Coordinates of N, CA, C and O in Angstrom, one line a residue:
M1 N 0.8 -1.2 0.1 CA -0.1 0.0 -0.1 C 0.9 1.2 -0.1 O 1.6 1.3 0.6
N2 N 0.4 2.2 -0.8 CA 1.2 3.3 -0.9 C 0.5 4.8 -0.2 O -0.4 5.2 -0.6
Y3 N 0.8 4.5 1.1 CA 0.1 5.8 1.9 C 0.8 6.7 2.3 O 2.2 6.6 2.2
H4 N 0.3 7.8 2.4 CA 0.9 9.0 2.6 C 0.3 9.8 4.0 O -0.8 9.8 4.1
L5 N 1.0 10.4 4.7 CA 0.6 11.4 5.8 C 0.6 12.5 5.6 O 1.6 13.2 4.8
Y6 N -0.6 13.4 6.0 CA -0.7 14.9 5.6 C -0.7 15.6 7.1 O -1.2 15.3 8.0
H7 N -0.1 16.7 6.8 CA 0.2 17.6 8.0 C -0.6 19.0 7.7 O 0.4 19.7 6.7
Y8 N -1.8 19.5 8.1 CA -2.3 20.7 7.6 C -1.9 21.8 8.7 O -1.7 21.4 9.9
F9 N -1.5 22.9 8.2 CA -1.1 24.0 9.2 C -1.3 25.4 8.7 O -1.9 25.5 7.4
E10 N -1.3 26.3 9.5 CA -1.5 27.8 9.1 C 0.0 28.2 8.5 O 0.8 28.3 9.3
M11 N 0.1 28.6 7.4 CA 1.1 29.0 6.6 C 1.9 30.3 7.4 O 3.0 30.4 7.3
D12 N 1.1 31.3 8.1 CA 1.8 32.2 8.6 C 2.4 31.9 9.9 O 3.4 32.6 10.4
L13 N 2.2 30.5 10.2 CA 2.8 30.1 11.7 C 3.8 29.2 11.4 O 4.7 28.8 12.1
G14 N 3.7 28.3 10.6 CA 4.5 27.2 10.0 C 3.9 25.9 10.8 O 3.0 25.9 11.3
P15 N 4.5 24.9 10.2 CA 4.1 23.4 10.6 C 4.5 22.8 12.0 O 5.5 23.4 12.4
F16 N 3.8 22.0 12.4 CA 4.0 21.1 13.5 C 4.4 22.0 14.8 O 5.3 21.6 15.5
R17 N 3.6 23.1 14.9 CA 3.5 23.8 16.1 C 2.4 22.8 17.0 O 1.5 22.4 16.5
N18 N 2.8 22.7 18.4 CA 1.8 21.6 18.9 C 2.0 22.3 20.4 O 2.5 22.7 21.1
L19 N 0.6 22.7 20.8 CA 0.2 23.2 22.3 C 0.5 22.1 23.4 O 0.8 22.8 24.3
S20 N 0.5 21.0 23.1 CA 0.8 20.0 24.1 C 2.4 20.0 24.8 O 2.8 19.7 25.5
K21 N 3.0 20.6 23.5 CA 4.7 20.7 23.7 C 5.0 21.7 24.9 O 6.0 21.6 25.6
L22 N 3.8 22.7 25.0 CA 4.2 23.9 25.7 C 3.8 23.4 27.3 O 3.1 22.6 27.7
K23 N 4.2 24.4 28.3 CA 3.7 24.5 29.6 C 2.3 24.7 29.5 O 1.7 25.3 28.7
Y24 N 1.6 24.0 30.4 CA 0.0 24.2 30.5 C -0.4 25.8 30.5 O -1.5 25.9 29.8
E25 N 0.2 26.5 31.3 CA -0.3 27.8 31.4 C 0.0 28.5 30.1 O -0.5 29.4 29.4
E26 N 1.2 28.3 29.3 CA 1.4 28.6 28.1 C 0.6 28.3 27.0 O 0.0 29.2 26.3
A27 N 0.3 27.2 27.0 CA -0.6 26.6 26.2 C -2.2 27.3 26.2 O -2.8 27.6 25.2
I28 N -2.7 27.4 27.4 CA -4.0 27.9 27.8 C -3.8 29.6 27.2 O -4.7 30.1 26.6
E29 N -2.7 30.2 27.5 CA -2.6 31.5 27.0 C -2.7 31.7 25.3 O -3.6 32.6 25.0
I30 N -2.0 30.8 24.7 CA -2.2 30.7 23.4 C -3.5 30.4 22.7 O -4.0 30.9 21.8
L31 N -3.9 29.3 23.4 CA -5.4 29.0 23.2 C -6.5 30.1 23.3 O -7.2 30.5 22.4
N32 N -6.3 30.8 24.2 CA -7.1 32.0 24.6 C -6.8 33.2 23.5 O -7.8 33.8 23.0
Q33 N -5.5 33.3 22.9 CA -5.2 34.2 22.0 C -6.1 33.8 20.6 O -6.6 34.6 19.9
I34 N -6.1 32.5 20.2 CA -6.5 32.0 19.1 C -8.2 32.3 19.2 O -9.0 32.6 18.3
K35 N -8.8 31.9 20.3 CA -10.3 32.2 20.6 C -10.6 33.7 20.3 O -11.7 34.2 19.7
R36 N -9.8 34.7 20.7 CA -9.7 36.2 20.5 C -9.8 36.6 19.2 O -10.4 37.4 18.6
E37 N -9.0 35.8 18.5 CA -8.8 36.1 17.1 C -10.0 35.8 16.1 O -10.2 36.3 15.2
G38 N -10.4 34.4 16.8 CA -11.7 33.9 16.0 C -11.7 33.7 14.5 O -10.3 33.5 14.0
N39 N -12.7 33.1 13.9 CA -12.7 32.5 12.7 C -11.8 31.6 12.1 O -11.5 31.5 10.8
T40 N -11.6 30.9 13.0 CA -10.8 29.6 12.7 C -11.6 28.2 13.7 O -11.9 28.5 14.5
F41 N -11.3 27.3 12.9 CA -11.9 26.0 13.7 C -11.2 26.0 15.2 O -12.0 25.7 16.1
A42 N -10.2 26.2 15.5 CA -9.6 26.2 16.9 C -10.1 27.4 17.6 O -10.0 27.3 18.9
S43 N -10.5 28.5 17.1 CA -11.1 29.6 18.1 C -12.3 28.9 18.6 O -12.9 29.7 19.6
K44 N -12.9 28.1 18.2 CA -14.2 27.6 19.0 C -14.0 26.4 19.9 O -14.9 25.8 20.4
R45 N -12.9 26.1 20.2 CA -12.6 25.2 21.3 C -13.0 25.6 22.6 O -12.7 27.0 23.0
T46 N -13.3 24.8 23.7 CA -13.7 25.2 25.0 C -12.7 25.4 25.8 O -11.6 25.0 25.4
D47 N -13.0 26.1 27.0 CA -12.1 26.2 28.0 C -11.4 25.0 28.5 O -10.4 25.2 29.0
E48 N -12.1 23.8 28.6 CA -11.4 22.5 29.0 C -10.7 21.8 27.9 O -10.3 20.7 28.2
Y49 N -10.6 22.4 26.8 CA -9.9 21.6 25.8 C -8.5 21.2 26.2 O -8.3 20.0 25.9
M50 N -7.5 22.0 26.6 CA -6.2 21.3 27.0 C -6.2 20.2 28.0 O -5.5 19.3 27.8
S51 N -7.0 20.4 29.1 CA -7.1 19.2 30.0 C -7.5 17.9 29.5 O -7.0 17.0 29.5
I52 N -8.8 18.0 28.4 CA -9.2 17.0 28.0 C -8.2 16.4 26.9 O -8.0 15.2 26.8
R53 N -7.4 17.3 26.4 CA -6.6 17.1 25.1 C -5.5 16.2 25.9 O -5.0 15.1 25.5
R54 N -4.7 16.6 26.9 CA -3.7 16.1 27.6 C -4.0 14.8 28.3 O -3.4 13.8 28.3
G55 N -5.5 14.5 28.8 CA -5.8 13.4 29.2 C -5.7 12.5 27.9 O -5.3 11.0 27.9
L56 N -6.4 12.8 26.8 CA -6.6 11.8 25.7 C -5.2 11.4 25.2 O -4.9 10.1 24.9
E57 N -4.2 12.2 25.2 CA -3.0 12.0 24.6 C -2.4 10.9 25.7 O -1.6 10.0 25.0
Q58 N -2.7 11.1 26.9 CA -1.8 10.0 28.0 C -2.6 8.6 27.7 O -1.8 7.7 27.7
L59 N -3.6 8.7 27.4 CA -4.6 7.3 27.2 C -4.0 6.6 25.8 O -3.7 5.5 25.7
A60 N -4.0 7.6 24.7 CA -3.3 7.0 23.7 C -2.1 6.4 23.5 O -1.5 5.6 23.2
R61 N -1.3 7.2 24.4 CA 0.4 7.1 24.5 C 0.1 5.5 25.2 O 1.2 4.7 24.7
A62 N -0.6 5.4 26.3 CA -0.6 4.1 27.1 C -1.0 3.0 26.3 O -0.6 2.1 26.3
Q63 N -2.2 3.0 25.3 CA -2.7 2.2 24.7 C -1.6 1.8 23.5 O -1.4 0.3 23.3
F64 N -0.8 2.6 22.9 CA 0.0 2.7 22.0 C 1.5 1.7 22.6 O 1.7 0.8 22.0
I65 N 1.9 2.0 23.9 CA 2.9 1.5 24.5 C 2.4 -0.1 24.7 O 3.2 -1.0 24.4
A66 N 1.1 -0.2 25.3 CA 0.7 -1.7 25.3 C 0.8 -2.6 24.0 O 1.0 -3.8 24.3
K67 N 0.7 -1.8 23.0 CA 0.6 -2.7 21.7 C 2.1 -2.7 21.1 O 2.3 -3.0 19.9
G68 N 3.0 -2.2 21.8 CA 4.4 -2.5 21.3 C 5.1 -1.1 20.8 O 6.3 -1.2 20.4
G69 N 4.6 0.0 20.7 CA 5.0 1.3 20.6 C 6.1 1.8 21.3 O 6.0 1.4 22.7
F70 N 7.0 2.6 21.0 CA 8.2 3.2 21.7 C 8.0 4.6 21.5 O 8.9 5.3 20.7
P71 N 7.1 5.3 21.9 CA 7.0 6.8 22.0 C 8.2 7.5 22.5 O 8.4 7.4 23.7
K72 N 8.8 8.6 21.7 CA 9.9 9.1 22.3 C 9.4 10.5 23.0 O 10.0 10.8 24.0
N73 N 8.2 10.8 22.7 CA 7.7 12.0 23.0 C 6.5 11.8 24.2 O 5.9 10.5 23.8
S74 N 6.2 12.5 25.1 CA 5.1 12.6 25.9 C 3.8 12.9 25.2 O 2.8 12.5 25.5
Y75 N 3.9 13.4 24.1 CA 2.7 13.9 23.2 C 2.9 13.7 21.9 O 4.3 13.6 21.4
P76 N 2.0 13.6 21.1 CA 2.1 13.2 19.6 C 2.1 14.7 18.9 O 1.5 15.7 19.3
H77 N 2.5 14.6 17.6 CA 2.3 15.6 16.6 C 1.1 14.7 15.8 O 1.1 13.7 15.5
Y78 N 0.2 15.6 15.2 CA -0.9 15.1 14.5 C -0.8 15.1 13.0 O -0.2 16.3 12.4
M79 N -1.2 14.3 12.5 CA -1.2 14.1 10.8 C -2.6 13.3 10.6 O -3.1 12.8 11.4
T80 N -2.8 13.3 9.1 CA -3.9 12.4 8.8 C -3.2 11.2 7.8 O -2.4 11.7 7.2
L81 N -3.8 10.2 7.6 CA -3.5 9.2 6.8 C -4.4 9.3 5.7 O -5.5 9.2 5.8
G82 N -3.9 9.9 4.5 CA -4.8 10.1 3.4 C -4.8 11.8 3.5 O -4.9 12.3 4.4
E83 N -5.5 12.1 2.6 CA -5.7 13.8 2.0 C -7.1 13.9 2.9 O -7.9 13.0 2.9
C84 N -7.2 14.9 3.4 CA -8.5 15.3 3.9 C -8.8 17.0 3.6 O -8.2 17.8 4.4
D85 N -9.3 17.1 2.4 CA -9.4 18.8 2.1 C -10.4 19.5 3.0 O -10.2 20.5 3.4
W86 N -11.0 18.6 3.9 CA -11.9 19.6 4.9 C -11.0 20.2 5.9 O -11.2 21.4 6.6
L87 N -9.9 19.7 6.3 CA -9.0 20.2 7.1 C -8.2 21.4 6.7 O -7.9 22.5 7.5
K88 N -8.3 21.7 5.5 CA -7.8 23.1 4.9 C -8.7 24.2 5.4 O -8.3 25.1 5.3
T89 N -10.0 23.8 5.6 CA -10.7 25.0 6.0 C -10.5 25.6 7.4 O -11.1 26.5 7.7
W90 N -9.7 24.9 8.1 CA -9.6 25.1 9.5 C -8.6 26.2 9.5 O -8.3 27.0 10.8
Y91 N -7.9 26.6 8.4 CA -6.9 27.8 8.4 C -7.1 29.0 7.3 O -8.0 28.8 6.5
R92 N -6.7 29.8 7.9 CA -7.0 31.0 7.0 C -6.2 31.0 5.6 O -6.5 31.1 4.5
R93 N -4.8 30.9 5.7 CA -3.8 30.3 4.5 C -3.5 29.0 5.0 O -2.3 28.8 5.8
P94 N -4.1 27.9 4.5 CA -3.5 26.5 4.8 C -2.4 26.2 3.8 O -2.1 26.5 2.7
G95 N -1.6 25.4 4.6 CA -0.3 24.7 3.9 C -0.5 23.4 4.4 O -1.4 22.8 5.3
V96 N 0.4 22.6 3.8 CA 0.2 21.0 3.9 C 1.7 20.4 3.5 O 2.4 20.9 2.8
I97 N 2.1 19.4 4.4 CA 3.3 18.7 4.3 C 2.6 17.3 4.1 O 2.0 16.9 4.9
I98 N 3.4 16.7 3.1 CA 3.1 15.3 2.8 C 4.3 14.4 3.0 O 5.5 14.7 2.3
I99 N 4.0 13.2 3.8 CA 5.2 12.2 4.0 C 4.9 10.8 4.1 O 3.6 10.5 4.3
P100 N 5.6 10.1 3.1 CA 5.2 8.7 3.0 C 5.3 7.8 4.4 O 6.2 8.3 5.1
W101 N 4.2 7.3 4.5 CA 4.1 6.8 6.0 C 5.4 5.5 6.0 O 5.8 5.2 7.2
E102 N 6.0 5.1 4.9 CA 7.3 4.4 5.3 C 8.2 5.2 5.9 O 9.2 4.3 6.4
K103 N 8.4 6.4 6.0 CA 9.4 6.9 6.7 C 9.3 6.9 8.2 O 10.4 7.0 8.7
F104 N 8.0 6.4 8.6 CA 7.8 6.3 10.0 C 8.2 4.8 10.5 O 7.5 3.9 9.8
T105 N 8.8 4.7 11.6 CA 9.1 3.2 12.0 C 7.5 2.8 12.5 O 6.5 3.8 13.0
D106 N 7.3 1.5 12.8 CA 6.1 1.0 13.5 C 5.8 1.4 14.9 O 4.9 1.7 15.4
E107 N 7.0 1.6 15.5 CA 7.1 2.0 17.0 C 6.9 3.3 17.2 O 6.9 3.8 18.4
S108 N 6.9 4.3 16.0 CA 6.9 5.7 16.4 C 5.5 6.4 16.0 O 5.5 7.5 16.2
I109 N 4.6 5.6 15.4 CA 3.4 6.3 15.0 C 2.2 5.5 15.4 O 2.2 4.0 15.3
S110 N 1.0 6.1 15.8 CA -0.1 5.2 16.2 C -1.1 5.9 15.5 O -1.2 6.9 14.8
F111 N -2.4 5.3 15.4 CA -3.6 5.9 14.4 C -4.9 5.7 15.2 O -5.1 4.8 16.0
T112 N -5.7 6.7 15.1 CA -7.2 6.4 15.5 C -8.0 6.6 14.3 O -7.5 7.5 13.2
Y113 N -9.2 5.9 14.2 CA -10.1 5.9 13.2 C -11.0 7.1 13.3 O -12.0 7.2 14.2
G114 N -10.4 8.2 12.8 CA -11.3 9.6 13.2 C -10.4 10.3 14.2 O -9.4 9.7 14.7
D115 N -10.6 11.7 14.3 CA -9.9 12.4 15.5 C -9.9 11.8 16.8 O -10.7 11.2 17.1
L116 N -8.8 12.1 17.4 CA -8.5 11.5 18.9 C -9.5 12.0 19.7 O -10.1 11.2 20.5
F117 N -10.2 13.2 19.4 CA -11.3 13.8 20.5 C -12.5 12.6 20.3 O -12.8 12.2 21.3
P118 N -13.1 12.8 19.1 CA -14.5 11.9 19.1 C -14.2 10.4 19.2 O -14.9 9.7 19.7
T119 N -13.2 10.1 18.7 CA -12.8 8.8 18.5 C -13.0 8.1 20.2 O -13.4 6.9 20.3
M120 N -12.1 8.5 20.9 CA -12.0 8.5 22.5 C -13.3 8.8 23.4 O -13.4 8.2 24.5
R121 N -14.0 9.8 22.8 CA -14.9 10.2 23.8 C -16.6 10.1 23.2 O -17.4 9.9 24.2
F122 N -16.8 9.7 21.8 CA -18.1 9.5 21.4 C -18.6 8.2 21.8 O -18.0 7.2 21.7
Q123 N -19.9 8.1 22.3 CA -20.5 7.0 22.9 C -21.5 6.2 21.8 O -22.7 6.6 22.1
D124 N -21.1 5.4 20.8 CA -22.0 5.0 19.8 C -21.7 3.6 19.6 O -22.3 2.9 18.7
Q125 N -20.7 2.8 20.2 CA -20.5 1.4 20.4 C -20.1 1.0 18.8 O -19.9 -0.2 18.8
K126 N -19.3 2.0 18.0 CA -18.7 1.6 16.8 C -17.6 0.8 17.1 O -16.7 1.1 18.3
P127 N -17.1 -0.2 16.4 CA -15.8 -1.2 16.9 C -14.6 -0.5 17.0 O -13.7 -0.8 17.8
Y128 N -14.5 0.7 16.3 CA -12.9 1.3 16.5 C -13.2 2.5 17.4 O -12.3 3.3 17.3
R129 N -14.3 2.5 18.0 CA -14.1 3.9 19.2 C -13.2 3.1 20.5 O -13.1 2.2 20.7
K130 N -12.7 4.5 20.8 CA -11.5 4.0 22.3 C -10.4 3.2 21.9 O -10.1 2.4 22.8
Q131 N -10.1 3.2 20.5 CA -8.9 2.3 20.0 C -7.8 3.2 19.4 O -7.8 3.9 18.7
V132 N -6.7 2.5 19.8 CA -5.4 3.4 19.0 C -4.9 2.0 18.2 O -4.8 0.9 18.9
Y133 N -4.6 2.2 17.0 CA -4.2 1.1 16.3 C -2.5 1.5 15.6 O -2.2 2.6 15.7
T134 N -1.8 0.3 15.4 CA -0.5 0.1 14.9 C -0.9 0.5 13.4 O -1.8 0.3 13.0
K135 N 0.5 0.4 12.6 CA 0.4 0.4 11.3 C -0.2 -0.7 10.7 O -1.3 -0.8 9.9
N136 N -0.1 -2.1 11.3 CA -0.7 -3.0 10.7 C -2.1 -3.2 10.9 O -3.0 -3.4 10.0
E137 N -2.5 -2.6 12.3 CA -4.0 -2.9 12.4 C -4.8 -1.8 11.7 O -6.0 -2.4 11.3
I138 N -4.3 -0.7 11.4 CA -5.0 0.3 10.7 C -5.2 -0.1 9.3 O -6.3 0.2 8.8
K139 N -4.2 -1.0 8.9 CA -4.6 -1.5 7.5 C -5.8 -2.2 7.7 O -6.7 -2.3 6.3
Q140 N -6.0 -3.2 8.2 CA -7.3 -3.9 8.7 C -8.5 -3.2 8.9 O -9.4 -3.4 8.3
I141 N -8.4 -2.1 9.8 CA -9.5 -1.3 9.9 C -10.2 -0.7 8.4 O -11.1 -0.4 8.0
I142 N -9.0 -0.1 7.7 CA -9.2 0.5 6.5 C -9.9 -0.4 5.5 O -10.7 -0.2 5.0
N143 N -9.4 -1.9 5.5 CA -10.1 -2.8 4.7 C -11.4 -3.1 5.2 O -12.3 -3.4 4.2
Q144 N -11.7 -2.8 6.3 CA -13.1 -3.3 6.8 C -14.1 -2.0 6.7 O -15.2 -2.1 6.3
F145 N -13.7 -0.6 6.7 CA -14.5 0.6 6.9 C -14.0 1.3 5.8 O -15.1 2.4 5.8
G146 N -13.0 1.4 5.3 CA -12.7 2.3 4.1 C -12.0 3.5 5.0 O -11.8 3.6 5.9
F147 N -11.9 4.7 4.2 CA -11.6 6.0 4.4 C -12.6 6.8 5.1 O -13.4 7.3 4.2
P148 N -12.7 7.3 6.1 CA -13.8 8.4 6.5 C -13.8 9.5 5.5 O -14.8 10.0 5.2
Q149 N -12.7 10.0 5.0 CA -12.6 11.3 4.0 C -13.2 10.8 3.0 O -13.7 11.8 2.0
E150 N -13.6 9.5 2.7 CA -14.5 9.3 1.3 C -15.6 8.9 1.7 O -17.0 9.5 0.9
W151 N -16.0 8.2 2.8 CA -17.3 7.8 3.1 C -18.1 9.0 3.7 O -19.6 9.0 4.0
N152 N -17.5 10.0 4.3 CA -18.1 10.8 5.3 C -17.5 12.1 5.0 O -17.2 13.2 5.8
R153 N -17.3 12.5 3.7 CA -16.6 13.7 3.2 C -17.2 15.1 3.8 O -16.7 16.0 4.3
N154 N -18.7 15.0 3.9 CA -19.5 16.3 4.6 C -19.9 16.1 6.1 O -20.3 17.0 6.5
G155 N -19.3 15.0 6.6 CA -19.6 14.9 8.2 C -20.9 14.6 8.5 O -21.1 14.8 9.7
D156 N -21.6 14.2 7.7 CA -23.1 14.1 8.0 C -23.4 12.6 8.5 O -24.5 12.2 8.8
K157 N -22.1 11.7 8.5 CA -22.5 10.3 9.0 C -21.9 9.9 10.2 O -21.6 8.9 10.5
G158 N -21.3 11.1 10.8 CA -20.6 10.9 12.1 C -19.6 11.8 12.4 O -19.3 12.3 11.4
P159 N -18.8 11.7 13.4 CA -17.7 12.4 13.8 C -16.5 12.0 13.2 O -15.6 13.0 13.0
E160 N -16.2 10.9 12.6 CA -15.1 10.4 11.7 C -14.9 11.1 10.3 O -15.9 11.0 9.7
R161 N -14.0 12.0 10.2 CA -13.9 12.7 9.1 C -12.5 12.2 8.2 O -12.3 12.7 7.2
Y162 N -11.7 11.6 9.0 CA -10.3 11.1 8.5 C -9.7 10.3 9.5 O -10.1 10.0 10.7
I163 N -8.7 9.6 8.9 CA -8.0 8.8 10.1 C -6.6 9.5 10.6 O -6.0 10.1 9.7
E164 N -6.5 9.7 11.9 CA -5.8 10.6 12.5 C -4.5 9.7 12.7 O -4.5 8.5 13.1
A165 N -3.4 10.3 12.5 CA -1.9 9.6 12.9 C -1.3 10.4 14.1 O -1.4 11.6 13.9
Q166 N -0.7 9.8 15.0 CA -0.2 10.3 16.1 C 1.5 9.9 16.0 O 1.4 8.9 16.3
V167 N 2.1 11.0 15.6 CA 3.7 10.8 15.5 C 4.5 11.0 16.7 O 4.1 12.3 17.4
W168 N 5.1 10.1 17.5 CA 5.4 10.2 18.8 C 6.9 10.4 18.8 O 7.7 10.2 19.7
D169 N 7.5 10.6 17.9 CA 8.9 10.7 17.4 C 9.1 11.8 16.4 O 8.6 11.8 15.3
E170 N 10.0 12.9 16.7 CA 10.1 14.1 15.9 C 11.0 13.9 14.9 O 11.3 14.8 13.9
D171 N 11.8 12.7 14.8 CA 13.0 12.7 13.8 C 12.7 12.9 12.5 O 13.3 13.5 11.7
V172 N 11.5 12.3 12.0 CA 11.2 12.3 10.5 C 10.6 13.7 10.4 O 10.9 14.4 9.6
I173 N 9.8 14.1 11.2 CA 9.0 15.5 10.8 C 10.2 16.6 11.0 O 9.9 17.7 10.3
N174 N 11.1 16.4 11.8 CA 12.1 17.5 11.8 C 12.8 17.7 10.3 O 13.4 18.8 10.0
E175 N 12.8 16.7 9.4 CA 13.2 16.8 8.0 C 12.5 17.7 7.4 O 12.8 18.4 6.4
F176 N 11.3 18.0 7.5 CA 10.3 18.9 6.9 C 10.2 20.2 7.7 O 9.4 21.0 7.3

């Protein structure tokens, strides 16, 4: 399979900026600044966003380790498996970096079928909820369910709009 990972970002700020990498208070300050500026997807996040995000990232990391992953970072950088045009609408001036998935070791990247937030929190009993997948496992999930960005392009069939990749090692992304 010839898969590629996509990282969407604001051109004026640059790629792979990560609130989780910051001290909690600094992340809250930046999130509040984003909210004040408005007109972006991120500006609609709740006040509890950072605490929920950090908890979900710890859960995903623990699941990934249990499946044989060796995350170097305490937090992931986020990408999508496959293109997702909808994510471009999150930014005023969207940019994208595309990296072949072969560049990432199996032990450095995990996946959720959908964004980490709804995947871990949505209560609809779909079999891919509350799960973190390895490279081999996500291939099986794709064979079974397809790519959400194809069957749910408009978001009218549920919260899953793409397959999210959690990159737990900055070595590959630092090349970009």
